[in-house]
PDB file of C-alpha atoms in Angstrom:
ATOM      1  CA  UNK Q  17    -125.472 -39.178 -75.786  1.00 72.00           C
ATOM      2  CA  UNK Q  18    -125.820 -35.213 -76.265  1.00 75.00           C
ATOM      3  CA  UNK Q  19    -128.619 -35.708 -77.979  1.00 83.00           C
ATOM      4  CA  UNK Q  20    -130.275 -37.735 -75.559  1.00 79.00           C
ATOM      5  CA  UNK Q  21    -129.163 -35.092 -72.763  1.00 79.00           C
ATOM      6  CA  UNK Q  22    -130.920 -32.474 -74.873  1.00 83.00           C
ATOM      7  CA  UNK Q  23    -134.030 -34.174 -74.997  1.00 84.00           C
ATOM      8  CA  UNK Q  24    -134.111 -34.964 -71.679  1.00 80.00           C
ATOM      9  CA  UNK Q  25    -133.361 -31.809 -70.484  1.00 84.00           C
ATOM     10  CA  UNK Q  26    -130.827 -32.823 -68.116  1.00 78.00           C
ATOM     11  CA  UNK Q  27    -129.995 -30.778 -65.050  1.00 80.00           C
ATOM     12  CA  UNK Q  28    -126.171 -32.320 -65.030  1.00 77.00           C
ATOM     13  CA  UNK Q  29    -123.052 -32.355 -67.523  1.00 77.00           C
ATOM     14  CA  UNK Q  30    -122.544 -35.586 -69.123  1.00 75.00           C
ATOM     15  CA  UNK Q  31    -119.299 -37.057 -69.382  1.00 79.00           C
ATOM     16  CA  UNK Q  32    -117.514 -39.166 -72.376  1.00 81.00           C
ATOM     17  CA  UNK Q  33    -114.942 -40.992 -71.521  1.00 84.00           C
ATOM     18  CA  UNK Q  34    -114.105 -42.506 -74.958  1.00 84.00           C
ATOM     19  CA  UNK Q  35    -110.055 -42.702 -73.964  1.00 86.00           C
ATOM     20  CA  UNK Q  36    -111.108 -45.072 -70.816  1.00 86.00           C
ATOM     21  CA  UNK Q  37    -109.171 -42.652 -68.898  1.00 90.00           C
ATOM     22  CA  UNK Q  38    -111.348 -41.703 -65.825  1.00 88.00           C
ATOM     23  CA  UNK Q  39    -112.660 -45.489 -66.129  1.00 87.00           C
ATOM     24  CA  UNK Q  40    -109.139 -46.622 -65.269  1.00 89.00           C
ATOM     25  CA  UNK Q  41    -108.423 -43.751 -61.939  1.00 90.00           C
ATOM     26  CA  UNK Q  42    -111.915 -44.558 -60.818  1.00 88.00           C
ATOM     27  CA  UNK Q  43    -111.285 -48.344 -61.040  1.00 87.00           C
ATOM     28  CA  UNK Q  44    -114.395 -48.869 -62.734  1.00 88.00           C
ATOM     29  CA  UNK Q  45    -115.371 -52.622 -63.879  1.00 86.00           C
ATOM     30  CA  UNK Q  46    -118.482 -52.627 -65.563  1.00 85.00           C
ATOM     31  CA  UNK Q  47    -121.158 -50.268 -67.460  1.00 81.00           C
ATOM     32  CA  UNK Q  48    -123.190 -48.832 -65.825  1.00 80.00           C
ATOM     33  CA  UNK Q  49    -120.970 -48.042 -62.933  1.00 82.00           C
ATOM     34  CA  UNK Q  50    -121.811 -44.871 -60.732  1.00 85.00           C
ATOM     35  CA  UNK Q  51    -119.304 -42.963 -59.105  1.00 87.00           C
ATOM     36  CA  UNK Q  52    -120.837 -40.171 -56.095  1.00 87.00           C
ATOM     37  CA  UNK Q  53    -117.746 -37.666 -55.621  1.00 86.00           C
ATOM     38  CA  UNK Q  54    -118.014 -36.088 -51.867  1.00 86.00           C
ATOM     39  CA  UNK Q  55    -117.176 -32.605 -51.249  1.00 84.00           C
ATOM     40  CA  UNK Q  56    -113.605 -33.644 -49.900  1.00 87.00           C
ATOM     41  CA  UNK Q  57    -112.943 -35.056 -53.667  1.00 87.00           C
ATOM     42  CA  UNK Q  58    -112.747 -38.811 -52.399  1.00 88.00           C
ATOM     43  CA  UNK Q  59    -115.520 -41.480 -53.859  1.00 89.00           C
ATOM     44  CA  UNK Q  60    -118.590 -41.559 -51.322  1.00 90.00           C
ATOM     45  CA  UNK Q  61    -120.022 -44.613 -53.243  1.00 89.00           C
ATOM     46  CA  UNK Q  62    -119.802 -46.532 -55.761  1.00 88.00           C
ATOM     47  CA  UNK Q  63    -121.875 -49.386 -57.401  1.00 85.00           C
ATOM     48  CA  UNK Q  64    -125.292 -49.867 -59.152  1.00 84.00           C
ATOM     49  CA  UNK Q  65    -128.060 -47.393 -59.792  1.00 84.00           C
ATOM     50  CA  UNK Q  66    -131.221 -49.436 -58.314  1.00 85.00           C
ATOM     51  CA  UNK Q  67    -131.984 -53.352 -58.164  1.00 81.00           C
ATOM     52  CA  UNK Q  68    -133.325 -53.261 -61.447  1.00 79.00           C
ATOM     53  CA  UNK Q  69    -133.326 -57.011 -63.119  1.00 75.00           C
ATOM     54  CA  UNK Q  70    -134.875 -56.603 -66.640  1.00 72.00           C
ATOM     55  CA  UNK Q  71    -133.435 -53.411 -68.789  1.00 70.00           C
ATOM     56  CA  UNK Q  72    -136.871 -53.696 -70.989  1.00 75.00           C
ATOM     57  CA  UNK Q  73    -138.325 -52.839 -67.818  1.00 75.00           C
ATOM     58  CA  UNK Q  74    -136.522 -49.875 -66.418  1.00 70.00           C
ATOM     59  CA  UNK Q  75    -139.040 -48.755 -63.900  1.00 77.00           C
ATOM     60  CA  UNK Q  76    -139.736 -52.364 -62.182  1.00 79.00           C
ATOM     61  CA  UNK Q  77    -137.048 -52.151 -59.134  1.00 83.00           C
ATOM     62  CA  UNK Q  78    -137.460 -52.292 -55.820  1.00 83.00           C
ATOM     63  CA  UNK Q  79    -134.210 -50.473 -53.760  1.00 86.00           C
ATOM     64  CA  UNK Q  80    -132.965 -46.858 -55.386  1.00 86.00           C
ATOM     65  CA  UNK Q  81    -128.758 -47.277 -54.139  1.00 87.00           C
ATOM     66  CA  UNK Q  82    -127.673 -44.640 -55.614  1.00 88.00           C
ATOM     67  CA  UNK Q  83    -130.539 -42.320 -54.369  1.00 89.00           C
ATOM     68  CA  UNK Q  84    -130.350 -43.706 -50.703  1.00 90.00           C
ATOM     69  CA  UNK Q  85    -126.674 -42.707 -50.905  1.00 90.00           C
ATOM     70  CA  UNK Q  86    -127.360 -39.359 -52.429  1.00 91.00           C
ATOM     71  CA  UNK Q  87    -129.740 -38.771 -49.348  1.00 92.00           C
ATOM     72  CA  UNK Q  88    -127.437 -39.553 -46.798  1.00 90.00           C
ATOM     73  CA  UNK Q  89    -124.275 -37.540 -48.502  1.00 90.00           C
ATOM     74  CA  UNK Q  90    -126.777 -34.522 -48.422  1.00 90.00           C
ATOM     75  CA  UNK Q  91    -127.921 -34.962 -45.113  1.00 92.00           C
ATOM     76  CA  UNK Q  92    -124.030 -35.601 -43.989  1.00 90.00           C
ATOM     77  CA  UNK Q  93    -125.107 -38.774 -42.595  1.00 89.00           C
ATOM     78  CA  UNK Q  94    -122.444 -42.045 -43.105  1.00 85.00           C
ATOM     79  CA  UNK Q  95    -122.892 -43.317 -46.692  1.00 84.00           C
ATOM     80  CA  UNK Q  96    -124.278 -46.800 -46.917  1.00 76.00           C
ATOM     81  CA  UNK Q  97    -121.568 -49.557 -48.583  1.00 73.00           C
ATOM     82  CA  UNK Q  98    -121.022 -49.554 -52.013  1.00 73.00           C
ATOM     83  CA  UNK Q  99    -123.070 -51.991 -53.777  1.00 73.00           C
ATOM     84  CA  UNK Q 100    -121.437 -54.211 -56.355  1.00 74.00           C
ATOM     85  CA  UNK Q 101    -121.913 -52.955 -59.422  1.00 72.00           C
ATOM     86  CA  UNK Q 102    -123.923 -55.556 -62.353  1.00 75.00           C
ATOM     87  CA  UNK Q 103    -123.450 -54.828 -66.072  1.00 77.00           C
ATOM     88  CA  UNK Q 104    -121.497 -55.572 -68.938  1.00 82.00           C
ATOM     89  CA  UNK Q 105    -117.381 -55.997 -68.390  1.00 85.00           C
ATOM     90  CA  UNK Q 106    -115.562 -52.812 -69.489  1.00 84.00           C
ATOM     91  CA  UNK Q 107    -113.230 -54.371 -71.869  1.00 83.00           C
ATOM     92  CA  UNK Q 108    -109.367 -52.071 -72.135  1.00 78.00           C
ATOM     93  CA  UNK Q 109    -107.312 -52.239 -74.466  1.00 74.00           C
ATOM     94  CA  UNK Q 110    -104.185 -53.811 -73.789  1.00 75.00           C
ATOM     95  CA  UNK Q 111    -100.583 -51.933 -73.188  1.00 67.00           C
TER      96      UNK Q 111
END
């Protein structure tokens, strides 16, 4: 993953969670899960990326979620619904 973030030049921090720990207080379900953090701390929106149906083609989708709720946090406009979020199962270890 830092490799990738290298080459890619990212603009952002990416985060690890190899303990599951943030997984677990977020309440996420699946990977890849977004979580949008508003300036008050609480989760703006949660849920899938785009509408994207085949990963072998990652630019083919139609709707951009998490951008459209990006957007409106910026413009301090209401945040559209989370959408549910479609991947594979996070799978925890059990206590």
């Amino acid at each position: 993953m830092a490799r990738f973030a290298k080459e890619k030049s990212l603009a952002f921090e990416v985060y690890i969670d190899s303990d599951q720990k943030t997984a677990e207080l977020f309440g996420a379900q699946t990977t890849p899960d977004v979580f949008v953090i508003g300036l008050d701390g609480k989760i703006a929106y949660t849920g899938r990326v785009n509408d994207m149906q085949n990963p072998a083609k990652p630019a083919d989708f139609k709707k951009s979620f998490l951008r459209n709720a990006l957007e409106q946090l910026v413009a301090n406009k209401s945040v559209p619904d989370s959408v549910t979020p479609r991947g594979i199962r996070i799978r925890r270890p059990k206590k």
